[in-house]
Amino acid sequence: MGNKFDELLTQVGTGWWNMIYFITTCYWYLLIPPQVLSGVYLTPLVNHTCLPPPLDDPVEISSDSCSYLVNNSFSGEVEEFPCNEWEYDTSVYINTLTKEIRQEVCGSRDAANLRRSRFLHQLRQQLLSHPRSPVHHGMPLEVCEVKYRSVVGILTGLPWAIGTMAWGGVASQVRDWRWLQLYVTLPFVLIIPLLFLMDESPRWLIVRGQCDRAREILQKAARWNKTQLPSEEALKKLMLDIKEELVEPEKPVLKEKQNRRWTFLKTPALCRTRPMRIITFIFSLNLFISALVFCGLSLSGANYSADPFIYIVLGGLMEVPGYSLTAPLINRVGRKWPTIWGYVLSGIAILLLVFIPDNIQWLVMTLAMLGKLCNSGAFMIIFVYMSEVLPTEVRLQGVGATIMTCQLGATIAPYITDFVGPLVPWAPSVIFGVSSLVAGVAMLPLHETLDAPMPDTINDVPNISLKPRLSRRKRDVVVDEEEKLNKQPA
């Protein structure tokens, strides 16, 4: 079906119908960075000091600002009082969410409440942002001509980079978290009319057997793109042929054996076959690591830079070549090895940060930005790669399931930077660097998808072997030896 449908998309052409999907996706990715990276400016760790009552004349304030000492004028002894109010450093942030939820900053219970509040805020932002991204990213690829597929898949990442730079720029001017959140949330209203203009993916409808609806959408697409489709009868016949190819004869199963099957083993399509289980695991692992490293670097402005606003802007700027240069690269050399090398180079750059002194600020910033650039490129390629590896019947399910690990990685990242980092300064760089190397190695078993038709059913997915493959020359030698053995007389 892949070749037939791709030929059909070529007849539909590229025009306003395809642009609706592209524009909606780009606009969505433009708005997402302030939500995913909100913790940078909404819940930063702000310096504070104890603010004793005006009537007290403190002799000394504890180093942790949890108490202060006062001379008792009657007894002449020094008494310790708990601190109930604090003065926060407003040189960078005027008002933050951290300041408001931290009513009391002393004591293990209050610290736990603060961490739980920051965790819930980060989790809420991830849940509001990511679940829709697989739909928006996969839809433009499913309605795109084959020759533009890789370019469209990569260029949809550019709005993310622009949104990241805009997030740093707006936050540098609006230092109050309430107004800042309002400014970056209001533009979401404009995406609602775009969603009503989008149609369901005709590829997905054909796979589901809804050929009449798919035919109507394709005819609408041809009108919008000012192209000509085959006649309605020919198009209907093509739909039926495709549907017949997708229908597989059911194998007879003994009733006793069928009753012994566990329901959860036959329900998830992503785990139905061994290749699908391997693919799902690899992409889940890679998206977890990608988000962990990506958000970890984005949230490490306090560790790698003296200015958190410039750091975010430069980080977004580094994503521009990471997204744009990968488009011609994967068209020439494929998807697999650019992704692997992106992860490996990112891991090496981040690990080098462990050995660089903090006073060499320019080198620390350069390596951090290099790691961000390579990770961004690999992160963007993997979405194109995953859309081409997963079959159409479970593509959105697969991307949606693997994106959950992406959310998990993005949620864990702040704890590595904010809580592990202050205790062991070199630990975040080691965690992020080693994780990137693991992500690169994990991609080795996957097959290349350059110029290959997108699979439509699970049975179309090629077999995957975790054993090391022989080189072409060694395979030829093995084949020649087998042929010689077969020609020898018995």
CSV table of C-alpha atoms in Angstrom, one decimal:
chain,number,residue,atom,x,y,z
A,1,MET,CA,0.0,0.0,0.0
A,2,GLY,CA,2.8,2.3,0.8
A,3,ASN,CA,3.9,2.7,-2.9
A,4,LYS,CA,0.3,3.1,-4.1
A,5,PHE,CA,-0.6,5.7,-1.6
A,6,ASP,CA,2.6,7.6,-2.1
A,7,GLU,CA,1.8,7.7,-5.8
A,8,LEU,CA,-1.6,8.9,-4.9
A,9,LEU,CA,-0.2,11.7,-2.8
A,10,THR,CA,2.0,12.7,-5.7
A,11,GLN,CA,-1.1,13.1,-7.8
A,12,VAL,CA,-2.7,15.2,-5.0
A,13,GLY,CA,0.3,17.4,-5.1
A,14,THR,CA,1.4,20.1,-2.7
A,15,GLY,CA,-0.6,23.2,-2.0
A,16,TRP,CA,-2.9,24.9,0.5
A,17,TRP,CA,-4.3,21.6,1.7
A,18,ASN,CA,-0.9,20.4,2.8
A,19,MET,CA,0.1,23.8,4.1
A,20,ILE,CA,-2.7,23.8,6.6
A,21,TYR,CA,-1.1,20.8,8.4
A,22,PHE,CA,2.3,22.4,8.1
A,23,ILE,CA,1.2,25.9,9.4
A,24,THR,CA,-0.8,24.4,12.3
A,25,THR,CA,2.2,22.2,13.4
A,26,CYS,CA,4.7,25.1,13.1
A,27,TYR,CA,2.4,27.4,15.1
A,28,TRP,CA,2.0,24.7,17.8
A,29,TYR,CA,5.7,24.2,18.2
A,30,LEU,CA,6.2,28.0,18.4
A,31,LEU,CA,4.0,28.1,21.5
A,32,ILE,CA,5.3,25.0,23.3
A,33,PRO,CA,8.8,26.0,24.5
A,34,PRO,CA,7.5,28.5,27.2
A,35,GLN,CA,5.3,25.7,28.6
A,36,VAL,CA,8.0,23.0,28.6
A,37,LEU,CA,10.8,25.3,29.8
A,38,SER,CA,8.6,27.3,32.2
A,39,GLY,CA,10.5,26.2,35.2
A,40,VAL,CA,13.5,28.2,34.1
A,41,TYR,CA,11.8,31.5,34.9
A,42,LEU,CA,8.7,30.6,36.9
A,43,THR,CA,10.2,28.4,39.5
A,44,PRO,CA,13.9,29.3,39.8
A,45,LEU,CA,15.8,28.9,43.0
A,46,VAL,CA,16.1,32.5,44.3
A,47,ASN,CA,18.5,33.7,46.9
A,48,HIS,CA,16.8,34.8,50.2
A,49,THR,CA,17.7,36.0,53.6
A,50,CYS,CA,15.8,36.1,56.9
A,51,LEU,CA,13.8,39.3,57.6
A,52,PRO,CA,13.4,39.7,61.4
A,53,PRO,CA,10.5,41.8,62.8
A,54,PRO,CA,11.2,45.6,63.0
A,55,LEU,CA,11.2,45.6,66.8
A,56,ASP,CA,14.0,43.0,67.0
A,57,ASP,CA,17.6,43.9,66.7
A,58,PRO,CA,19.3,40.7,65.5
A,59,VAL,CA,22.8,40.0,66.5
A,60,GLU,CA,23.3,37.3,63.9
A,61,ILE,CA,21.2,35.6,61.2
A,62,SER,CA,21.9,31.9,60.6
A,63,SER,CA,23.6,30.9,57.4
A,64,ASP,CA,20.5,29.0,56.3
A,65,SER,CA,18.2,32.0,57.1
A,66,CYS,CA,16.0,29.8,59.3
A,67,SER,CA,16.6,31.6,62.6
A,68,TYR,CA,18.1,34.8,64.1
A,69,LEU,CA,19.8,35.6,67.4
A,70,VAL,CA,18.6,38.5,69.6
A,71,ASN,CA,20.1,39.9,72.9
A,72,ASN,CA,17.5,39.8,75.7
A,73,SER,CA,17.6,43.1,77.4
A,74,PHE,CA,16.3,41.7,80.7
A,75,SER,CA,18.3,38.5,81.1
A,76,GLY,CA,21.3,39.6,79.0
A,77,GLU,CA,21.3,36.2,77.2
A,78,VAL,CA,21.2,35.6,73.5
A,79,GLU,CA,17.9,34.0,72.4
A,80,GLU,CA,17.2,32.2,69.1
A,81,PHE,CA,14.0,32.9,67.2
A,82,PRO,CA,12.6,31.1,64.1
A,83,CYS,CA,12.4,33.2,61.0
A,84,ASN,CA,8.9,33.8,59.6
A,85,GLU,CA,9.6,36.3,56.8
A,86,TRP,CA,12.3,36.4,54.2
A,87,GLU,CA,13.7,39.0,51.8
A,88,TYR,CA,14.3,37.7,48.3
A,89,ASP,CA,16.8,38.8,45.8
A,90,THR,CA,15.0,40.7,43.1
A,91,SER,CA,18.0,41.7,41.0
A,92,VAL,CA,17.0,39.0,38.4
A,93,TYR,CA,13.4,38.1,39.1
A,94,ILE,CA,10.8,40.5,40.6
A,95,ASN,CA,8.3,37.8,41.5
A,96,THR,CA,8.4,34.0,41.0
A,97,LEU,CA,6.2,31.1,41.7
A,98,THR,CA,8.9,29.7,43.9
A,99,LYS,CA,8.6,32.7,46.1
A,100,GLU,CA,4.9,32.4,46.5
A,101,ILE,CA,4.7,28.7,47.2
A,102,ARG,CA,7.6,28.9,49.6
A,103,GLN,CA,5.7,30.4,52.6
A,104,GLU,CA,8.3,28.8,54.9
A,105,VAL,CA,11.6,27.6,53.6
A,106,CYS,CA,13.0,26.0,56.8
A,107,GLY,CA,12.5,22.4,58.0
A,108,SER,CA,12.5,19.2,56.1
A,109,ARG,CA,8.7,19.2,55.8
A,110,ASP,CA,8.7,22.6,54.1
A,111,ALA,CA,11.5,21.7,51.8
A,112,ALA,CA,9.5,18.6,50.8
A,113,ASN,CA,6.4,20.7,50.2
A,114,LEU,CA,8.4,23.0,48.0
A,115,ARG,CA,9.9,20.2,45.9
A,116,ARG,CA,6.5,18.6,45.6
A,117,SER,CA,5.0,21.9,44.4
A,118,ARG,CA,7.8,22.3,41.8
A,119,PHE,CA,7.4,18.7,40.7
A,120,LEU,CA,3.6,19.1,40.2
A,121,HIS,CA,4.1,22.3,38.3
A,122,GLN,CA,6.6,20.7,36.0
A,123,LEU,CA,4.4,17.7,35.5
A,124,ARG,CA,1.4,19.8,34.7
A,125,GLN,CA,3.3,21.7,32.1
A,126,GLN,CA,4.5,18.5,30.5
A,127,LEU,CA,1.0,17.0,30.4
A,128,LEU,CA,-0.4,20.2,28.9
A,129,SER,CA,2.3,20.4,26.2
A,130,HIS,CA,3.4,17.1,24.9
A,131,PRO,CA,0.4,14.8,24.4
A,132,ARG,CA,-0.7,16.7,21.3
A,133,SER,CA,2.7,17.0,19.8
A,134,PRO,CA,2.8,13.4,18.3
A,135,VAL,CA,-0.5,14.1,16.4
A,136,HIS,CA,0.7,17.5,15.1
A,137,HIS,CA,4.1,16.1,14.1
A,138,GLY,CA,2.8,12.9,12.5
A,139,MET,CA,-0.1,14.4,10.5
A,140,PRO,CA,2.0,16.6,8.1
A,141,LEU,CA,4.2,13.6,7.3
A,142,GLU,CA,1.3,11.4,6.4
A,143,VAL,CA,-0.2,13.9,3.9
A,144,CYS,CA,3.2,15.0,2.5
A,145,GLU,CA,4.7,13.9,-0.8
A,146,VAL,CA,7.6,11.5,-0.4
A,147,LYS,CA,10.1,14.0,-1.9
A,148,TYR,CA,9.2,16.7,0.7
A,149,ARG,CA,8.7,14.4,3.7
A,150,SER,CA,12.1,14.7,5.3
A,151,VAL,CA,12.3,18.5,4.7
A,152,VAL,CA,8.8,19.0,6.3
A,153,GLY,CA,9.7,16.7,9.2
A,154,ILE,CA,12.8,18.7,10.0
A,155,LEU,CA,11.6,22.2,9.3
A,156,THR,CA,8.7,21.8,11.7
A,157,GLY,CA,11.3,22.0,14.4
A,158,LEU,CA,12.5,25.5,13.5
A,159,PRO,CA,9.4,27.2,15.2
A,160,TRP,CA,10.5,25.4,18.4
A,161,ALA,CA,13.9,27.1,18.2
A,162,ILE,CA,12.3,30.5,17.5
A,163,GLY,CA,9.9,29.9,20.4
A,164,THR,CA,12.8,29.1,22.7
A,165,MET,CA,14.6,32.3,21.7
A,166,ALA,CA,11.4,34.3,22.1
A,167,TRP,CA,10.8,32.7,25.6
A,168,GLY,CA,14.2,34.0,26.8
A,169,GLY,CA,13.6,37.4,25.2
A,170,VAL,CA,10.1,37.9,26.7
A,171,ALA,CA,11.2,36.7,30.1
A,172,SER,CA,14.1,39.2,30.2
A,173,GLN,CA,11.5,42.0,29.8
A,174,VAL,CA,8.7,40.6,32.0
A,175,ARG,CA,10.1,39.5,35.4
A,176,ASP,CA,6.8,38.8,37.1
A,177,TRP,CA,5.7,35.2,36.6
A,178,ARG,CA,2.0,35.9,36.4
A,179,TRP,CA,2.3,38.4,33.6
A,180,LEU,CA,4.9,36.3,31.9
A,181,GLN,CA,2.6,33.2,31.9
A,182,LEU,CA,-0.3,35.3,30.6
A,183,TYR,CA,1.7,36.7,27.6
A,184,VAL,CA,2.9,33.2,26.5
A,185,THR,CA,-0.5,31.5,27.0
A,186,LEU,CA,-2.9,33.9,25.2
A,187,PRO,CA,-1.6,33.0,21.7
A,188,PHE,CA,-2.9,29.4,22.1
A,189,VAL,CA,-6.4,30.8,21.4
A,190,LEU,CA,-5.4,31.4,17.7
A,191,ILE,CA,-4.7,27.7,17.1
A,192,ILE,CA,-8.4,26.7,17.5
A,193,PRO,CA,-9.6,27.8,14.1
A,194,LEU,CA,-6.6,26.1,12.5
A,195,LEU,CA,-7.6,22.8,14.0
A,196,PHE,CA,-11.1,23.0,12.4
A,197,LEU,CA,-9.5,23.4,9.0
A,198,MET,CA,-7.5,20.2,9.3
A,199,ASP,CA,-8.9,16.9,8.0
A,200,GLU,CA,-8.2,13.4,9.2
A,201,SER,CA,-5.3,11.6,7.6
A,202,PRO,CA,-6.5,9.8,4.5
A,203,ARG,CA,-3.8,7.2,4.9
A,204,TRP,CA,-5.0,6.4,8.4
A,205,LEU,CA,-8.6,6.2,7.2
A,206,ILE,CA,-7.7,3.8,4.4
A,207,VAL,CA,-5.9,1.6,6.9
A,208,ARG,CA,-9.0,1.6,9.1
A,209,GLY,CA,-11.3,0.7,6.1
A,210,GLN,CA,-13.0,4.1,6.0
A,211,CYS,CA,-12.5,4.5,2.2
A,212,ASP,CA,-15.5,6.7,1.5
A,213,ARG,CA,-14.4,9.3,3.9
A,214,ALA,CA,-10.8,9.1,2.7
A,215,ARG,CA,-12.0,9.6,-0.9
A,216,GLU,CA,-13.9,12.7,0.1
A,217,ILE,CA,-10.9,14.2,1.8
A,218,LEU,CA,-8.6,13.4,-1.1
A,219,GLN,CA,-11.0,15.0,-3.5
A,220,LYS,CA,-11.1,18.1,-1.3
A,221,ALA,CA,-7.3,18.1,-1.3
A,222,ALA,CA,-7.2,18.0,-5.0
A,223,ARG,CA,-9.5,20.9,-5.3
A,224,TRP,CA,-7.5,23.0,-2.8
A,225,ASN,CA,-4.2,22.1,-4.5
A,226,LYS,CA,-5.7,22.6,-8.0
A,227,THR,CA,-4.7,19.1,-9.2
A,228,GLN,CA,-6.6,16.2,-10.9
A,229,LEU,CA,-7.3,12.9,-9.3
A,230,PRO,CA,-8.4,9.7,-11.1
A,231,SER,CA,-12.1,9.3,-11.7
A,232,GLU,CA,-14.3,8.5,-8.8
A,233,GLU,CA,-14.7,4.9,-9.9
A,234,ALA,CA,-11.0,4.4,-10.4
A,235,LEU,CA,-10.3,6.0,-7.0
A,236,LYS,CA,-12.8,3.8,-5.4
A,237,LYS,CA,-11.4,0.7,-6.9
A,238,LEU,CA,-7.9,1.8,-5.8
A,239,MET,CA,-9.2,2.2,-2.2
A,240,LEU,CA,-10.8,-1.3,-2.3
A,241,ASP,CA,-7.6,-2.8,-3.6
A,242,ILE,CA,-5.7,-1.2,-0.8
A,243,LYS,CA,-8.2,-2.4,1.7
A,244,GLU,CA,-8.0,-6.0,0.4
A,245,GLU,CA,-4.3,-5.9,0.8
A,246,LEU,CA,-4.7,-5.0,4.4
A,247,VAL,CA,-7.2,-7.7,5.3
A,248,GLU,CA,-5.4,-10.8,6.6
A,249,PRO,CA,-7.1,-14.2,6.8
A,250,GLU,CA,-7.7,-15.1,10.4
A,251,LYS,CA,-6.0,-18.3,11.5
A,252,PRO,CA,-8.1,-20.8,13.2
A,253,VAL,CA,-7.4,-21.0,16.9
A,254,LEU,CA,-8.4,-23.8,19.2
A,255,LYS,CA,-11.0,-22.6,21.7
A,256,GLU,CA,-9.0,-24.0,24.7
A,257,LYS,CA,-5.9,-22.3,23.5
A,258,GLN,CA,-7.7,-19.1,22.9
A,259,ASN,CA,-9.2,-19.1,26.4
A,260,ARG,CA,-5.7,-19.6,27.9
A,261,ARG,CA,-4.4,-16.4,26.2
A,262,TRP,CA,-3.7,-13.5,28.5
A,263,THR,CA,-5.8,-10.5,27.5
A,264,PHE,CA,-3.0,-8.0,28.0
A,265,LEU,CA,-0.6,-9.9,25.7
A,266,LYS,CA,-2.9,-9.8,22.7
A,267,THR,CA,-4.3,-6.3,23.2
A,268,PRO,CA,-1.3,-3.9,22.6
A,269,ALA,CA,-0.4,-3.8,18.9
A,270,LEU,CA,3.0,-2.2,19.7
A,271,CYS,CA,4.1,-5.4,21.5
A,272,ARG,CA,2.4,-8.0,19.2
A,273,THR,CA,5.6,-9.0,17.3
A,274,ARG,CA,9.3,-9.1,18.2
A,275,PRO,CA,10.3,-6.3,15.7
A,276,MET,CA,7.6,-4.1,17.1
A,277,ARG,CA,8.7,-4.7,20.7
A,278,ILE,CA,12.3,-3.8,19.8
A,279,ILE,CA,11.3,-0.7,17.9
A,280,THR,CA,9.0,0.5,20.7
A,281,PHE,CA,11.7,-0.1,23.3
A,282,ILE,CA,14.4,1.7,21.3
A,283,PHE,CA,12.3,4.8,20.5
A,284,SER,CA,11.0,4.9,24.1
A,285,LEU,CA,14.5,4.8,25.5
A,286,ASN,CA,15.8,7.4,23.0
A,287,LEU,CA,13.0,9.8,23.5
A,288,PHE,CA,13.4,9.5,27.3
A,289,ILE,CA,17.1,10.3,27.0
A,290,SER,CA,16.6,13.0,24.4
A,291,ALA,CA,14.1,14.9,26.6
A,292,LEU,CA,16.3,14.3,29.7
A,293,VAL,CA,19.4,15.8,28.1
A,294,PHE,CA,17.5,18.5,26.1
A,295,CYS,CA,15.6,19.8,29.2
A,296,GLY,CA,18.6,19.3,31.4
A,297,LEU,CA,20.8,21.5,29.2
A,298,SER,CA,18.0,24.0,28.9
A,299,LEU,CA,17.6,24.2,32.7
A,300,SER,CA,21.3,24.4,33.4
A,301,GLY,CA,21.7,28.1,32.7
A,302,ALA,CA,22.7,28.8,36.3
A,303,ASN,CA,25.5,26.1,36.0
A,304,TYR,CA,26.8,27.0,32.6
A,305,SER,CA,26.1,30.7,32.3
A,306,ALA,CA,25.9,33.8,34.4
A,307,ASP,CA,22.9,35.2,32.5
A,308,PRO,CA,19.9,32.8,32.4
A,309,PHE,CA,18.2,34.9,29.7
A,310,ILE,CA,21.1,34.9,27.3
A,311,TYR,CA,21.7,31.2,27.9
A,312,ILE,CA,18.1,30.3,26.7
A,313,VAL,CA,18.3,32.6,23.7
A,314,LEU,CA,21.7,31.1,22.7
A,315,GLY,CA,20.3,27.6,23.3
A,316,GLY,CA,17.4,28.3,20.9
A,317,LEU,CA,19.8,29.8,18.4
A,318,MET,CA,21.9,26.6,18.4
A,319,GLU,CA,18.8,24.6,17.6
A,320,VAL,CA,18.3,26.5,14.3
A,321,PRO,CA,21.3,24.8,12.6
A,322,GLY,CA,20.5,21.6,14.5
A,323,TYR,CA,17.1,21.5,12.7
A,324,SER,CA,17.8,23.2,9.4
A,325,LEU,CA,21.1,21.5,8.4
A,326,THR,CA,19.8,18.1,9.2
A,327,ALA,CA,17.2,18.3,6.4
A,328,PRO,CA,19.7,18.1,3.5
A,329,LEU,CA,21.9,15.7,5.6
A,330,ILE,CA,19.3,13.0,6.1
A,331,ASN,CA,18.2,13.3,2.4
A,332,ARG,CA,21.7,12.4,1.4
A,333,VAL,CA,23.0,9.9,4.0
A,334,GLY,CA,19.8,8.7,5.6
A,335,ARG,CA,18.2,8.9,9.1
A,336,LYS,CA,20.1,6.3,11.1
A,337,TRP,CA,23.7,7.4,11.2
A,338,PRO,CA,23.1,11.1,11.6
A,339,THR,CA,20.9,10.3,14.6
A,340,ILE,CA,23.6,8.1,16.1
A,341,TRP,CA,26.4,10.6,15.6
A,342,GLY,CA,24.2,13.4,16.9
A,343,TYR,CA,23.8,11.6,20.2
A,344,VAL,CA,27.4,10.5,20.4
A,345,LEU,CA,28.8,14.0,19.7
A,346,SER,CA,26.4,15.5,22.2
A,347,GLY,CA,27.5,13.0,24.8
A,348,ILE,CA,31.2,13.7,24.2
A,349,ALA,CA,30.7,17.5,24.4
A,350,ILE,CA,28.8,17.2,27.7
A,351,LEU,CA,31.2,14.8,29.3
A,352,LEU,CA,34.1,17.2,28.5
A,353,LEU,CA,32.3,19.8,30.8
A,354,VAL,CA,33.4,17.7,33.8
A,355,PHE,CA,37.0,18.5,33.1
A,356,ILE,CA,36.7,22.2,32.3
A,357,PRO,CA,37.2,24.7,35.2
A,358,ASP,CA,34.3,27.0,35.9
A,359,ASN,CA,36.4,30.1,35.4
A,360,ILE,CA,36.9,29.3,31.7
A,361,GLN,CA,33.3,30.5,31.1
A,362,TRP,CA,33.6,30.8,27.3
A,363,LEU,CA,34.7,27.2,26.9
A,364,VAL,CA,32.0,25.9,29.3
A,365,MET,CA,29.3,27.8,27.3
A,366,THR,CA,30.7,26.6,24.0
A,367,LEU,CA,30.6,22.9,25.0
A,368,ALA,CA,27.2,23.3,26.4
A,369,MET,CA,25.9,24.9,23.3
A,370,LEU,CA,27.6,22.2,21.1
A,371,GLY,CA,25.9,19.5,23.1
A,372,LYS,CA,22.6,21.3,22.7
A,373,LEU,CA,23.1,21.6,18.9
A,374,CYS,CA,23.9,17.9,18.4
A,375,ASN,CA,21.1,16.8,20.7
A,376,SER,CA,18.6,19.1,19.0
A,377,GLY,CA,19.5,17.7,15.6
A,378,ALA,CA,19.2,14.1,16.7
A,379,PHE,CA,16.0,14.9,18.6
A,380,MET,CA,14.4,16.3,15.4
A,381,ILE,CA,15.6,13.5,13.1
A,382,ILE,CA,14.2,10.8,15.4
A,383,PHE,CA,10.7,12.1,15.0
A,384,VAL,CA,11.0,11.7,11.2
A,385,TYR,CA,12.7,8.4,11.6
A,386,MET,CA,10.1,7.1,14.0
A,387,SER,CA,7.2,8.2,11.7
A,388,GLU,CA,8.8,6.2,8.9
A,389,VAL,CA,9.6,3.1,10.9
A,390,LEU,CA,6.2,2.7,12.7
A,391,PRO,CA,3.4,1.3,10.5
A,392,THR,CA,0.4,3.5,9.7
A,393,GLU,CA,-2.1,1.4,11.7
A,394,VAL,CA,-0.2,2.1,14.9
A,395,ARG,CA,1.8,5.2,14.1
A,396,LEU,CA,0.0,7.6,16.3
A,397,GLN,CA,-0.3,5.0,19.0
A,398,GLY,CA,3.4,4.4,18.8
A,399,VAL,CA,4.4,8.0,18.9
A,400,GLY,CA,1.9,8.7,21.6
A,401,ALA,CA,3.2,5.8,23.8
A,402,THR,CA,6.9,6.6,23.3
A,403,ILE,CA,6.2,10.3,23.9
A,404,MET,CA,5.2,9.4,27.5
A,405,THR,CA,8.8,8.5,28.2
A,406,CYS,CA,9.7,11.8,26.7
A,407,GLN,CA,7.5,13.5,29.3
A,408,LEU,CA,9.1,11.4,32.0
A,409,GLY,CA,12.6,12.5,31.0
A,410,ALA,CA,11.6,16.2,30.9
A,411,THR,CA,10.1,15.9,34.3
A,412,ILE,CA,13.1,14.2,35.9
A,413,ALA,CA,15.6,16.7,34.4
A,414,PRO,CA,14.9,19.6,36.8
A,415,TYR,CA,15.7,17.3,39.8
A,416,ILE,CA,19.1,16.4,38.3
A,417,THR,CA,20.0,20.1,37.7
A,418,ASP,CA,18.4,21.7,40.8
A,419,PHE,CA,19.0,19.0,43.5
A,420,VAL,CA,21.8,16.7,42.4
A,421,GLY,CA,23.9,19.5,40.8
A,422,PRO,CA,24.3,21.6,44.0
A,423,LEU,CA,25.4,18.4,45.9
A,424,VAL,CA,27.7,16.9,43.2
A,425,PRO,CA,28.5,19.6,40.6
A,426,TRP,CA,29.9,17.2,38.0
A,427,ALA,CA,27.1,14.7,38.3
A,428,PRO,CA,24.6,16.3,35.9
A,429,SER,CA,27.2,16.5,33.1
A,430,VAL,CA,28.1,12.8,33.6
A,431,ILE,CA,24.4,11.7,33.7
A,432,PHE,CA,23.5,13.7,30.6
A,433,GLY,CA,26.7,12.7,28.7
A,434,VAL,CA,26.6,9.0,29.4
A,435,SER,CA,22.9,8.9,28.6
A,436,SER,CA,23.5,10.5,25.2
A,437,LEU,CA,26.1,7.8,24.4
A,438,VAL,CA,23.6,5.1,25.4
A,439,ALA,CA,21.0,6.6,23.1
A,440,GLY,CA,23.4,6.5,20.2
A,441,VAL,CA,24.3,2.9,20.7
A,442,ALA,CA,20.7,1.9,21.2
A,443,MET,CA,19.9,3.0,17.6
A,444,LEU,CA,22.2,0.4,16.0
A,445,PRO,CA,19.7,-2.4,15.5
A,446,LEU,CA,17.2,-0.2,13.5
A,447,HIS,CA,17.1,-0.3,9.7
A,448,GLU,CA,17.5,2.7,7.4
A,449,THR,CA,14.3,4.3,5.9
A,450,LEU,CA,15.8,6.6,3.3
A,451,ASP,CA,13.8,6.2,0.0
A,452,ALA,CA,11.8,3.3,1.6
A,453,PRO,CA,8.0,3.3,1.6
A,454,MET,CA,6.3,3.9,4.9
A,455,PRO,CA,4.9,0.6,6.3
A,456,ASP,CA,1.2,0.4,6.7
A,457,THR,CA,0.6,-2.8,8.7
A,458,ILE,CA,2.7,-4.5,11.5
A,459,ASN,CA,3.5,-7.3,9.0
A,460,ASP,CA,5.2,-4.7,6.7
A,461,VAL,CA,7.8,-4.0,9.4
A,462,PRO,CA,11.1,-5.8,8.5
A,463,ASN,CA,12.7,-8.2,10.9
A,464,ILE,CA,15.2,-6.7,13.4
A,465,SER,CA,18.2,-8.7,14.7
A,466,LEU,CA,20.2,-7.7,17.7
A,467,LYS,CA,23.1,-9.8,16.6
A,468,PRO,CA,26.0,-8.0,14.8
A,469,ARG,CA,25.5,-8.1,11.0
A,470,LEU,CA,28.2,-9.3,8.6
A,471,SER,CA,29.6,-6.7,6.2
A,472,ARG,CA,28.7,-7.0,2.5
A,473,ARG,CA,32.1,-8.5,1.6
A,474,LYS,CA,31.9,-11.1,4.3
A,475,ARG,CA,28.3,-12.0,3.3
A,476,ASP,CA,29.5,-12.5,-0.3
A,477,VAL,CA,32.3,-14.8,0.9
A,478,VAL,CA,29.9,-16.8,3.0
A,479,VAL,CA,27.5,-17.1,0.0
A,480,ASP,CA,30.3,-18.2,-2.3
A,481,GLU,CA,31.5,-20.9,0.1
A,482,GLU,CA,27.9,-22.2,0.5
A,483,GLU,CA,27.5,-22.4,-3.3
A,484,LYS,CA,30.8,-24.3,-3.6
A,485,LEU,CA,29.7,-26.8,-1.0
A,486,ASN,CA,26.4,-27.3,-2.8
A,487,LYS,CA,28.1,-27.9,-6.1
A,488,GLN,CA,30.4,-30.7,-4.7
A,489,PRO,CA,29.2,-34.2,-5.5
A,490,ALA,CA,27.7,-36.1,-2.7
